[in-house]
CSV table of C-alpha atoms and ligand atoms in Angstrom, one decimal:
chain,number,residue,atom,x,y,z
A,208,UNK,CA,39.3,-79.0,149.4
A,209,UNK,CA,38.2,-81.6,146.5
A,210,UNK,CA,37.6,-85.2,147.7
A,211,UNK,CA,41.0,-86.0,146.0
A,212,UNK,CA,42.7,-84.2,148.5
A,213,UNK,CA,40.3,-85.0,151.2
A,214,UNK,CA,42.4,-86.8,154.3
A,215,UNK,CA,44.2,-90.7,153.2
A,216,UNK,CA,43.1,-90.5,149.5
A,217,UNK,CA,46.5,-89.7,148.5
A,218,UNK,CA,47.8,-92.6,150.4
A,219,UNK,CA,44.9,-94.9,148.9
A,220,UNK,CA,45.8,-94.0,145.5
A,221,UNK,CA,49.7,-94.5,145.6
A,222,UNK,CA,48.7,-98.0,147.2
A,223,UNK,CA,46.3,-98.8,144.1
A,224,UNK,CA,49.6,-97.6,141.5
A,225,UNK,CA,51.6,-100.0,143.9
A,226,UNK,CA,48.8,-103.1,143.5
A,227,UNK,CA,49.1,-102.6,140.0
A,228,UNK,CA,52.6,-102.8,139.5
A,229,UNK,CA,52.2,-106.2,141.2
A,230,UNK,CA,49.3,-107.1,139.4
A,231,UNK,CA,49.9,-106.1,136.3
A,232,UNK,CA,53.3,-106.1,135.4
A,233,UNK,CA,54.7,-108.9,138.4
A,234,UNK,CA,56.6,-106.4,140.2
A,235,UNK,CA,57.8,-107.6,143.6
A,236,UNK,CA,55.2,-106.4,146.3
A,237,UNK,CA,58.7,-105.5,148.5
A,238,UNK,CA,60.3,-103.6,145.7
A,239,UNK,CA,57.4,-102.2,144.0
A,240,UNK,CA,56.2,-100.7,148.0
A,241,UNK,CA,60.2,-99.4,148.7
A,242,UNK,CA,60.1,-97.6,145.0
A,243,UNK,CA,57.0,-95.8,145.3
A,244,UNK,CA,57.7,-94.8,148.7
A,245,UNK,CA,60.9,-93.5,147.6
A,246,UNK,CA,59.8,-91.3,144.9
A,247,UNK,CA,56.5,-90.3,146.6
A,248,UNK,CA,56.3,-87.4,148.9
A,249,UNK,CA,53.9,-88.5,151.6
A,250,UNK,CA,54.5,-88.0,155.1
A,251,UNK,CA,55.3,-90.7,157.1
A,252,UNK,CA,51.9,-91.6,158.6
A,253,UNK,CA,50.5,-92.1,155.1
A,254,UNK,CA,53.6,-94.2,154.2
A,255,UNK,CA,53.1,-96.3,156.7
A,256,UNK,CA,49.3,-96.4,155.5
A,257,UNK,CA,50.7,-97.6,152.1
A,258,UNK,CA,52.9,-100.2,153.2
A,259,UNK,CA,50.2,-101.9,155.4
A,260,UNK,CA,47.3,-101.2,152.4
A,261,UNK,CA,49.2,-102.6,149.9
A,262,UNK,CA,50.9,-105.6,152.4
A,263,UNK,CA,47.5,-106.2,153.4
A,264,UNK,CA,45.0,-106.1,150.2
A,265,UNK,CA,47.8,-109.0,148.8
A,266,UNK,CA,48.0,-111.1,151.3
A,267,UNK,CA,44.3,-111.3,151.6
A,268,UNK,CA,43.2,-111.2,147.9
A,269,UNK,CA,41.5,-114.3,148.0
A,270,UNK,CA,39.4,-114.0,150.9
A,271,UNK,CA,38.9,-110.0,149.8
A,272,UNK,CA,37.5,-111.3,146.2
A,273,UNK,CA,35.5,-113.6,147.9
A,274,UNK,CA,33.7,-110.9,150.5
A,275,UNK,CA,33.3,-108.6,147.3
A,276,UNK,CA,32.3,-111.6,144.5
A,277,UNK,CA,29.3,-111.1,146.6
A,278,UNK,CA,27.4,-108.3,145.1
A,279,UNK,CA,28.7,-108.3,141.8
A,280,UNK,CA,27.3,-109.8,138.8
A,281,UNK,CA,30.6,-109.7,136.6
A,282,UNK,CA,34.0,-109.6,136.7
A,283,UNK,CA,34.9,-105.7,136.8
A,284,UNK,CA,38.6,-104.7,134.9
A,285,UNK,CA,41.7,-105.0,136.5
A,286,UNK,CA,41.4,-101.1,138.1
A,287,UNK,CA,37.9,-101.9,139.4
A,288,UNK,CA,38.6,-105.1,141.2
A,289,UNK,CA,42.0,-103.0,143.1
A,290,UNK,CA,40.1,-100.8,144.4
A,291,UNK,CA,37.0,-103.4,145.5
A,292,UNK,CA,39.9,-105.2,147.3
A,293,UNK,CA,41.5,-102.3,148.9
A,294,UNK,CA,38.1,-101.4,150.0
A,295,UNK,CA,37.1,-104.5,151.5
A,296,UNK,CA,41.0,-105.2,153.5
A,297,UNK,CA,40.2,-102.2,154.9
A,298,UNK,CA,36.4,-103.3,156.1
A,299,UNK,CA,37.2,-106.2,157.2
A,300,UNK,CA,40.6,-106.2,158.9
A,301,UNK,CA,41.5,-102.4,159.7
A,302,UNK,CA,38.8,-102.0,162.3
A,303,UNK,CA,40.8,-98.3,163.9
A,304,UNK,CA,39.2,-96.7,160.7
A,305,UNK,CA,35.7,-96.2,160.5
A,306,UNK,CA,33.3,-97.3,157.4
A,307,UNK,CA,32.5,-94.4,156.5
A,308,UNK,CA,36.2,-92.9,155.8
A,309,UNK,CA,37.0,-95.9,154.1
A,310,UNK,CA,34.5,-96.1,151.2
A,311,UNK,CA,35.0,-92.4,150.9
A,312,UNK,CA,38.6,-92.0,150.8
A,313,UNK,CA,38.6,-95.3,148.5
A,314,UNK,CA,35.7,-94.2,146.2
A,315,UNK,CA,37.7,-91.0,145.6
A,316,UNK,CA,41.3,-92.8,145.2
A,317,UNK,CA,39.7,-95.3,142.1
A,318,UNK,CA,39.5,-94.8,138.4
A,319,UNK,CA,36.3,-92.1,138.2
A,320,UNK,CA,34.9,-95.0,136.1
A,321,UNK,CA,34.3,-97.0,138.5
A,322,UNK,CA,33.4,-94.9,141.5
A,323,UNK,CA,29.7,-95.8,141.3
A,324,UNK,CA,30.7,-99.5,141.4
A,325,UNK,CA,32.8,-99.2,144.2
A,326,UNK,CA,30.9,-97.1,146.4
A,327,UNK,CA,28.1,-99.6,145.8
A,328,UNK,CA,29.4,-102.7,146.5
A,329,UNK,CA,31.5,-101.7,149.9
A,330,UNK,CA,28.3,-99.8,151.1
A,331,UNK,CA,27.6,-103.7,151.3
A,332,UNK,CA,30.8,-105.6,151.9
A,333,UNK,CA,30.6,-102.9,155.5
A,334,UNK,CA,27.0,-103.6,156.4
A,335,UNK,CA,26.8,-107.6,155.4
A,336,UNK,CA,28.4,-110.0,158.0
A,337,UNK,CA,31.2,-111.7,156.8
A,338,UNK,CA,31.6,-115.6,156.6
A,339,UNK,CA,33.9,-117.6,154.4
A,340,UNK,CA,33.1,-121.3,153.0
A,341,UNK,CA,36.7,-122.4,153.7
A,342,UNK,CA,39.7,-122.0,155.3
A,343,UNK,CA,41.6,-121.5,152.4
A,344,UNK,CA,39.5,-118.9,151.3
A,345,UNK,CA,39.2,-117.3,155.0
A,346,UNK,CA,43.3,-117.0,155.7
A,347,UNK,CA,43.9,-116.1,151.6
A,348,UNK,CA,46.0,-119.0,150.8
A,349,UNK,CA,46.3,-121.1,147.4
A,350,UNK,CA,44.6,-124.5,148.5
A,351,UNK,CA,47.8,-126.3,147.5
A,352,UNK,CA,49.1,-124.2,150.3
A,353,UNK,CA,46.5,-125.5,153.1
A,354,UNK,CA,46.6,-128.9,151.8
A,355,UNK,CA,50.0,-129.2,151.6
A,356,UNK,CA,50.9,-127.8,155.1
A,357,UNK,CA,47.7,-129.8,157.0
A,358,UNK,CA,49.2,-133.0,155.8
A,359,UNK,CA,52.5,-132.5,156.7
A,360,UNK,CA,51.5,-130.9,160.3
A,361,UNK,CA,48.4,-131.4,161.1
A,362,UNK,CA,45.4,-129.4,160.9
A,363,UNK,CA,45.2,-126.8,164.1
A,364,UNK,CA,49.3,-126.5,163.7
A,365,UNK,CA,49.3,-125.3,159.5
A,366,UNK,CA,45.9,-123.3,160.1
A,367,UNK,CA,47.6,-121.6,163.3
A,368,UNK,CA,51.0,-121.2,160.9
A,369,UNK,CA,48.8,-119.5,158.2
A,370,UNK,CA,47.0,-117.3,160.2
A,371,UNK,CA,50.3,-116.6,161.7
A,372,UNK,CA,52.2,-115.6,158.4
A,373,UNK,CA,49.1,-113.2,158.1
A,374,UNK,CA,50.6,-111.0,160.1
A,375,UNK,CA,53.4,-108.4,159.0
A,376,UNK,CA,56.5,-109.0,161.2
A,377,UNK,CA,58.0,-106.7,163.6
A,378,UNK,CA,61.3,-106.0,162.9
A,379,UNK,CA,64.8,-107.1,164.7
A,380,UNK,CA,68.1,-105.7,165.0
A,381,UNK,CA,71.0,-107.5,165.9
A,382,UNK,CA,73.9,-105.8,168.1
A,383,UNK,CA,76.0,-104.9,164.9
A,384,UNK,CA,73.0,-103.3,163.4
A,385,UNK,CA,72.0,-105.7,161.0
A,386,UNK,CA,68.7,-106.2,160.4
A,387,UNK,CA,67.5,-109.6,160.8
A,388,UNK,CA,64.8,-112.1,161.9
A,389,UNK,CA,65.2,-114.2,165.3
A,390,UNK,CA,64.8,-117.3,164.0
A,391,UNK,CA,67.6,-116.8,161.5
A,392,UNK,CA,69.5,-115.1,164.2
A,393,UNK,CA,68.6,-118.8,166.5
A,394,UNK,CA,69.9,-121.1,163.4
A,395,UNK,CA,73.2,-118.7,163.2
A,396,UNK,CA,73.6,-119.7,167.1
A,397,UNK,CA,73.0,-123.0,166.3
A,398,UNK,CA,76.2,-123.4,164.0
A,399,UNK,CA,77.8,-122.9,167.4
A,400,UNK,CA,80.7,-121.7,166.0
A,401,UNK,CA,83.5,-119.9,168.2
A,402,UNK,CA,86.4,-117.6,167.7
A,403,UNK,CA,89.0,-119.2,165.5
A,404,UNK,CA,86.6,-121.6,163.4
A,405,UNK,CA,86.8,-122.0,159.9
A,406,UNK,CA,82.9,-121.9,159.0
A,407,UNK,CA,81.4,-122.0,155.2
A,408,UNK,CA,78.2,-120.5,154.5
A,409,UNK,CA,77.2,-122.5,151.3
A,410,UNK,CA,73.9,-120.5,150.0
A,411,UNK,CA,75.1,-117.5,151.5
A,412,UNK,CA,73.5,-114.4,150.1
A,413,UNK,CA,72.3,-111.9,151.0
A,414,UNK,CA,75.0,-112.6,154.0
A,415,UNK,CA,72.7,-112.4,156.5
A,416,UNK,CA,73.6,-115.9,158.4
A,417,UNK,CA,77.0,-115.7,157.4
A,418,UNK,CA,78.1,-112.3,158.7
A,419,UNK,CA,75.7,-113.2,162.4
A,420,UNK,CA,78.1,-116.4,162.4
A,421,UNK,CA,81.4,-114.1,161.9
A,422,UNK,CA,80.0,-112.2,165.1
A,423,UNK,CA,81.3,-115.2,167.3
A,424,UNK,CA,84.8,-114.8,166.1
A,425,UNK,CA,84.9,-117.5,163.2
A,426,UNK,CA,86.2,-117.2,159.9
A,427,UNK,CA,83.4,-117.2,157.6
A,428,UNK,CA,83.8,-118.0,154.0
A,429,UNK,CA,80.1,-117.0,152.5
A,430,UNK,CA,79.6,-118.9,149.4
A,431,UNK,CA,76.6,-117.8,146.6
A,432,UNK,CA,75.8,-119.2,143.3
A,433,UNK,CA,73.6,-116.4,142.1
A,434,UNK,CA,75.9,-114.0,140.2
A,435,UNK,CA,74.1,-110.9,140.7
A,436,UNK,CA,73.9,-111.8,144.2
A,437,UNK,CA,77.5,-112.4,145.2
A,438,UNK,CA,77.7,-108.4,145.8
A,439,UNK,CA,75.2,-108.3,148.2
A,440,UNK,CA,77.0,-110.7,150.4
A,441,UNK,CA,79.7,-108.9,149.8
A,442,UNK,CA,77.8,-105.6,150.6
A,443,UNK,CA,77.0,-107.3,154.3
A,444,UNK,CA,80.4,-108.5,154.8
A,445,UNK,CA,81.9,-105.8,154.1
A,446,UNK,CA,79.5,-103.9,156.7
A,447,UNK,CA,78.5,-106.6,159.2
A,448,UNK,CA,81.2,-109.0,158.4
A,449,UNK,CA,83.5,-108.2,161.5
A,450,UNK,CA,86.5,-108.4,159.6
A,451,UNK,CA,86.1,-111.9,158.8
A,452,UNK,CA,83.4,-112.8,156.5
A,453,UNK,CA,84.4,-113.5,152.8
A,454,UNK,CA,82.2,-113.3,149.8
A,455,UNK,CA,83.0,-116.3,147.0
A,456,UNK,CA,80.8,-117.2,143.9
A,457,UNK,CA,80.6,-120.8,144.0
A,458,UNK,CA,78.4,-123.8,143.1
A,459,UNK,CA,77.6,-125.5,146.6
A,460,UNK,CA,76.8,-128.7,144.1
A,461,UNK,CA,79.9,-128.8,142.8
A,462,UNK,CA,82.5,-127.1,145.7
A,463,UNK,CA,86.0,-126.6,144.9
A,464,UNK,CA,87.3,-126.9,148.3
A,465,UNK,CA,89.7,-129.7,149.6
A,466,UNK,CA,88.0,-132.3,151.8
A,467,UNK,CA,87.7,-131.4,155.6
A,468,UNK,CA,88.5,-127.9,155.4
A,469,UNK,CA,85.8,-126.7,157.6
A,470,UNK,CA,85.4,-126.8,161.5
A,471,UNK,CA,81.2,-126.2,160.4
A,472,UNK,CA,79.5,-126.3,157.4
A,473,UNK,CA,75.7,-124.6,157.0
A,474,UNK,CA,73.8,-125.5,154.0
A,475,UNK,CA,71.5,-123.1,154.1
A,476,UNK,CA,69.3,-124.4,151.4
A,477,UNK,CA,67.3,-122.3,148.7
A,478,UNK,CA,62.8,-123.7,149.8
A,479,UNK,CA,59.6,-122.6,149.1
A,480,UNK,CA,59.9,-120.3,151.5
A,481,UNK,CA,56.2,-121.6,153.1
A,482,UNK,CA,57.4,-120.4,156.5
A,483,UNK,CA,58.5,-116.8,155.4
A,484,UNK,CA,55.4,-115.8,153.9
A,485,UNK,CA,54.4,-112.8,156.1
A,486,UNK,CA,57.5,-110.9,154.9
A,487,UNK,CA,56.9,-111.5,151.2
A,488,UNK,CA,53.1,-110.5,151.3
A,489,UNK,CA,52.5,-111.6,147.2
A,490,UNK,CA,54.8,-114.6,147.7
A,491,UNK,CA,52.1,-117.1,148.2
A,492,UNK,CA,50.4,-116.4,144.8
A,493,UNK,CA,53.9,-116.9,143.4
A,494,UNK,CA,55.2,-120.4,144.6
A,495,UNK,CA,54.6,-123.3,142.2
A,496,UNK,CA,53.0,-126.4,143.8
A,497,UNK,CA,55.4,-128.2,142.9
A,498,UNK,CA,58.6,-126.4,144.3
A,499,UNK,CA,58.6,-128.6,147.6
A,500,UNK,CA,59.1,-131.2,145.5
A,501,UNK,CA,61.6,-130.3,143.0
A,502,UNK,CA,63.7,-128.3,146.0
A,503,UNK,CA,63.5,-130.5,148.3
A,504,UNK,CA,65.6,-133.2,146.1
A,505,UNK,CA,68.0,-130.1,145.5
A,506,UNK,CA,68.6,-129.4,149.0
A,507,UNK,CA,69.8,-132.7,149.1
A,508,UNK,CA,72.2,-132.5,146.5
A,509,UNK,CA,73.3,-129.4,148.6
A,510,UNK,CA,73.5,-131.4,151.7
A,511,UNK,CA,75.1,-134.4,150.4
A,512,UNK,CA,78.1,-132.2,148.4
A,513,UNK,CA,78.9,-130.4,151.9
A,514,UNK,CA,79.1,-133.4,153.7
A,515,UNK,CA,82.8,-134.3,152.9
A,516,UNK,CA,84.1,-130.5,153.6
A,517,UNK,CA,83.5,-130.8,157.4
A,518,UNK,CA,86.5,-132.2,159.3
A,519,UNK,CA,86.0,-135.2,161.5
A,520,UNK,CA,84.8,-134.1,164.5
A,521,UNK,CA,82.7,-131.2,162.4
A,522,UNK,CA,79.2,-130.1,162.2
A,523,UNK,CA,77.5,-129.9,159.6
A,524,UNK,CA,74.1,-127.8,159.5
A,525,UNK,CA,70.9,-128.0,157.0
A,526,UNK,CA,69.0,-125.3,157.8
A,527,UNK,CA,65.3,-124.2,155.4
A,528,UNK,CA,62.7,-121.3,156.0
A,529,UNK,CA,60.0,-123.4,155.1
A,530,UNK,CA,57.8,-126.1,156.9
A,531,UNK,CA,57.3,-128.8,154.6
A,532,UNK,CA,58.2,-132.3,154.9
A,533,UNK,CA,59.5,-133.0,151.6
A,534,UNK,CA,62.2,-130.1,152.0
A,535,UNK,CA,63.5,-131.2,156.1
A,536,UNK,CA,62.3,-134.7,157.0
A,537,UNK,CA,62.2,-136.2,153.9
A,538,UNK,CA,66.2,-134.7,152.6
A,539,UNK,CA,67.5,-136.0,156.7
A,540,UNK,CA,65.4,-139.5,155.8
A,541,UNK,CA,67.6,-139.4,152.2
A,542,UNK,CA,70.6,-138.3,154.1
A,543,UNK,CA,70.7,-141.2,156.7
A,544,UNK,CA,70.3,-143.7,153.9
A,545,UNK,CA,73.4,-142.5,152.7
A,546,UNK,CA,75.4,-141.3,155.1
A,547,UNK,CA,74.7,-143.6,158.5
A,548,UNK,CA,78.1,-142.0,159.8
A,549,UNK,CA,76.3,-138.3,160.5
A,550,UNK,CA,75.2,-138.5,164.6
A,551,UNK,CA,72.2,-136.1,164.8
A,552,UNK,CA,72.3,-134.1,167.4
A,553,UNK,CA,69.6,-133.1,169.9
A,554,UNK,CA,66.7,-131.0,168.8
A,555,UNK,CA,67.2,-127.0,169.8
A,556,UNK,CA,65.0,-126.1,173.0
A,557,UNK,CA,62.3,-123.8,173.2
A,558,UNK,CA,60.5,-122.2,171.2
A,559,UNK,CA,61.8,-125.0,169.1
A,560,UNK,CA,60.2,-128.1,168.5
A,561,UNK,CA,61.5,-131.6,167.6
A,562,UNK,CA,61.1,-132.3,164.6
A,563,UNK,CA,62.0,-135.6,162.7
A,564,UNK,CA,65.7,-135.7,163.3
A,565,UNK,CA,65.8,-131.8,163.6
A,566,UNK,CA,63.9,-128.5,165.4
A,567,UNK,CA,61.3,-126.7,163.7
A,568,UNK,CA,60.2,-123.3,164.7
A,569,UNK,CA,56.8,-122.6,163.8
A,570,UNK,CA,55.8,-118.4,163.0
A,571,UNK,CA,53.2,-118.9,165.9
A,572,UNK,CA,55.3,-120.1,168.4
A,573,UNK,CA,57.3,-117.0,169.2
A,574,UNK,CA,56.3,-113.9,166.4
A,575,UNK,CA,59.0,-115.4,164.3
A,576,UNK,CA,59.8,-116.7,160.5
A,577,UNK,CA,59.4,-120.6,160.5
A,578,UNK,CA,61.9,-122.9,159.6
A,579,UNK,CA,63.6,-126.0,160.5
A,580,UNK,CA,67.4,-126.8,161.2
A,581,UNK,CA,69.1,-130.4,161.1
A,582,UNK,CA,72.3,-130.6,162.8
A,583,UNK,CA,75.1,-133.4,162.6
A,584,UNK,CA,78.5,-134.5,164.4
A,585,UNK,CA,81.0,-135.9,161.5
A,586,UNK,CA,82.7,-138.5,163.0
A,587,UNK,CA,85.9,-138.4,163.8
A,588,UNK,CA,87.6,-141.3,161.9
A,589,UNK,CA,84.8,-141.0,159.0
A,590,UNK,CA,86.0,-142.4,155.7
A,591,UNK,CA,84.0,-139.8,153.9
A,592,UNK,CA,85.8,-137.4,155.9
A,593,UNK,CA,89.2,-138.3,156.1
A,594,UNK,CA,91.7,-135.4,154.9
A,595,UNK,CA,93.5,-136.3,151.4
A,596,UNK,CA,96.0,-135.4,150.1
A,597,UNK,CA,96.4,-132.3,147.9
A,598,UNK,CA,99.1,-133.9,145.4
A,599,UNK,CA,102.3,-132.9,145.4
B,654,LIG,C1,67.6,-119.2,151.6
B,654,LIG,S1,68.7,-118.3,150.6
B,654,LIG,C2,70.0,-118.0,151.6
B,654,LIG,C3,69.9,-116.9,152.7
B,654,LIG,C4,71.2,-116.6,153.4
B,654,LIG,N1,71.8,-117.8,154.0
B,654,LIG,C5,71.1,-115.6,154.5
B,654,LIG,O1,70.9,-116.0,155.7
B,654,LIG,O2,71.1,-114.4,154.2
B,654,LIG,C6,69.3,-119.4,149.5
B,654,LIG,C7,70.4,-119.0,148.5
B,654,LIG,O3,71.0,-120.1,147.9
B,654,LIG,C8,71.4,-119.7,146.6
B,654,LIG,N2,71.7,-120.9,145.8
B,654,LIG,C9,70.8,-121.6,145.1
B,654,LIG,N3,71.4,-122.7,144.5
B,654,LIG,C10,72.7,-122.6,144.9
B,654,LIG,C11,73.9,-123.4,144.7
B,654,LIG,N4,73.8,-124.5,143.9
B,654,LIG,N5,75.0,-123.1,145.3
B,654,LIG,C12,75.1,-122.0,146.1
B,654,LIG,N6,74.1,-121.2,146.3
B,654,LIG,C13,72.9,-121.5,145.8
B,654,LIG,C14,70.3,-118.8,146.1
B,654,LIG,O4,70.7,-117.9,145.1
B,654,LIG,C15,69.9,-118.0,147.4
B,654,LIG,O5,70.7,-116.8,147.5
């Protein structure tokens, strides 16, 4: 046996092929992972191996760089710094494997050029203790990130919510099969939608709120601008749409629908996605600073176009995977401005918090995505509201 073939190289070496794809050519972490396992024959144990190496050793880059930045003296190439950081994830946070196996197994998965340096420098990284100068750097987030999220909840809540979304998620099945997280699962219920209902999903794909809604017996029309994502909503309602979920392209800004036609509308608004970032282990490096921002004023577009397509009596549902102000509180403070009419109704109970005029579910409070939900009564009698008539 060489030491290429010596136990968990092979597994080390598809991961570094997998970090590059990310790295170097901006694959999708997700995609990149789910392609390489599919074309790679490694038994299951060393699949799973890869998916957490690779989940891992992107989701803590920053803190990784810093414990390796260390004990070098320059910047090494591209390869060179993949395999210091898949080194040092495993160091530091897979304590079931022991030192030694990891800086042999990784020495022998890198580039033979650099084999000296990495042997080297996680011969350290193992035997130095490890301490990090800030938060940011310690849970591997963007500062903007930190910042952002300690303003808006304070400082023990967003450091608890990072250190949280560090964590790869466990995953849930619904009764019909579907794959699918609780919390989106809690802000389906919370459409409270029965048999009979006429419900649009605006912001629809990939179907996953829309077809748990049709579960409940309601007629669910799922509505997606994205072209190239219409067919995956279709793909869900055709599978887990009980008979009653229907795919449309359509501009929730600009919906063709007559006034009033829906018993429940869910705006299920494109975010940051700041509370969904331990599923999408690269997505932190991705989001701009300034999406909040700039989303946040589209979200309330999307709220504000849905608001005359609930009938009187109606709900109408704002619902974000994210945890920022400026995309919940700060679109329901815009929405009251404008439309005083909408009665808010009372926060969701446990593990849901109040939040503003709406619940937010933070990832720490019960091993779940984060996100926050605003829900409001059209009143009957409302003049934005009122039926017209269709012509003749
Ligand atoms: C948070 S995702 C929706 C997730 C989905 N509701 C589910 O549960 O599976 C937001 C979606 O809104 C779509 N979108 C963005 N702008 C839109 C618009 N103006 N009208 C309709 N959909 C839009 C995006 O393409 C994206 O698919």
């Amino acid at each position: 046996m060489t030491a290429a073939d010596a136990p968990g190289v092979a597994a080390r070496r598809l991961a570094l092929d997998v970090l590059a794809r990310i790295e170097d050519d901006g694959a999708y972490a997700n995609l990149a992972l789910r392609t390489a396992l599919d074309r790679s024959d490694l038994v299951d144990v060393d699949r799973r191996m890869v998916t957490d190496l690779v989940a891992g050793t992107e989701r803590r880059r920053r803190a990784l760089d810093h414990l390796v930045d260390r004990f070098l003296t320059s910047d090494p190439p591209p390869a060179g710094r993949r395999a210091l950081r898949l080194g040092a994830y495993q160091l530091a946070y897979r304590d079931d494997l022991p030192d030694y196996a990891v800086v042999s197994s990784t020495v022998a998965a890198a580039p033979k050029r650099f084999r000296g340096l990495v042997n080297a420098v996680l011969r350290q990284v193992a035997t130095t203790p490890r301490t990090f100068p800030s938060p940011g750097i310690e849970l591997s987030y963007p500062d903007w990130v930190v910042e952002r999220l300690t303003t808006d909840l304070g400082e023990s809540t967003a450091l608890d919510a990072l250190a949280a979304m560090n964590v790869a998620p466990s995953a849930h099945r619904r009764d019909d099969g579907y794959t699918q997280d609780l919390a989106s699962q809690w802000v389906a219920t919370a459409v409270e939608a029965g048999p009979g209902d006429r419900v649009l999903a605006v912001c629809a794909a990939p179907g996953g709120k829309a077809t748990a809604i049709a579960s409940s017996g309601a007629v669910v029309v799922a509505a997606e601008l994205g072209a190239a994502r219409v067919p995956l909503v279709a793909a869900a309602a055709a599978r887990y749409g009980h008979g009653s979920t229907f795919a449309v392209r359509a501009d929730g800004l600009h919906p063709a629908v007559r006034p009033g036609s829906f018993d429940r509308v869910l705006v299920d608004a494109p975010c940051s996605g700041l509370g969904v970032l331990r599923r999408r282990p690269d997505a932190r490096w991705r989001i701009a600073a300034d999406a909040p921002d700039r989303l946040g004023a589209l979200q309330t577009q999307l709220v504000e176009a849905a608001v005359p397509l609930v009938r009187p009596g109606g709900l109408l549902v704002f619902s974000v995977c994210t945890l920022t102000v400026a995309e919940s509180t700060a679109v329901d403070d815009r929405l009251a401005e404008r439309h005083p009419e909408l009665a808010p109704l009372p926060a969701l109970g446990e593990p849901w918090l109040p939040w503003g005029r709406g619940s937010m579910l933070l990832p720490q409070a019960a091993d779940t995505d984060g996100m926050v939900v605003f829900r409001y009564r059209v009143p009957v009698g409302s003049s934005a509201t009122s039926p017209v008539e269709s012509g003749p």
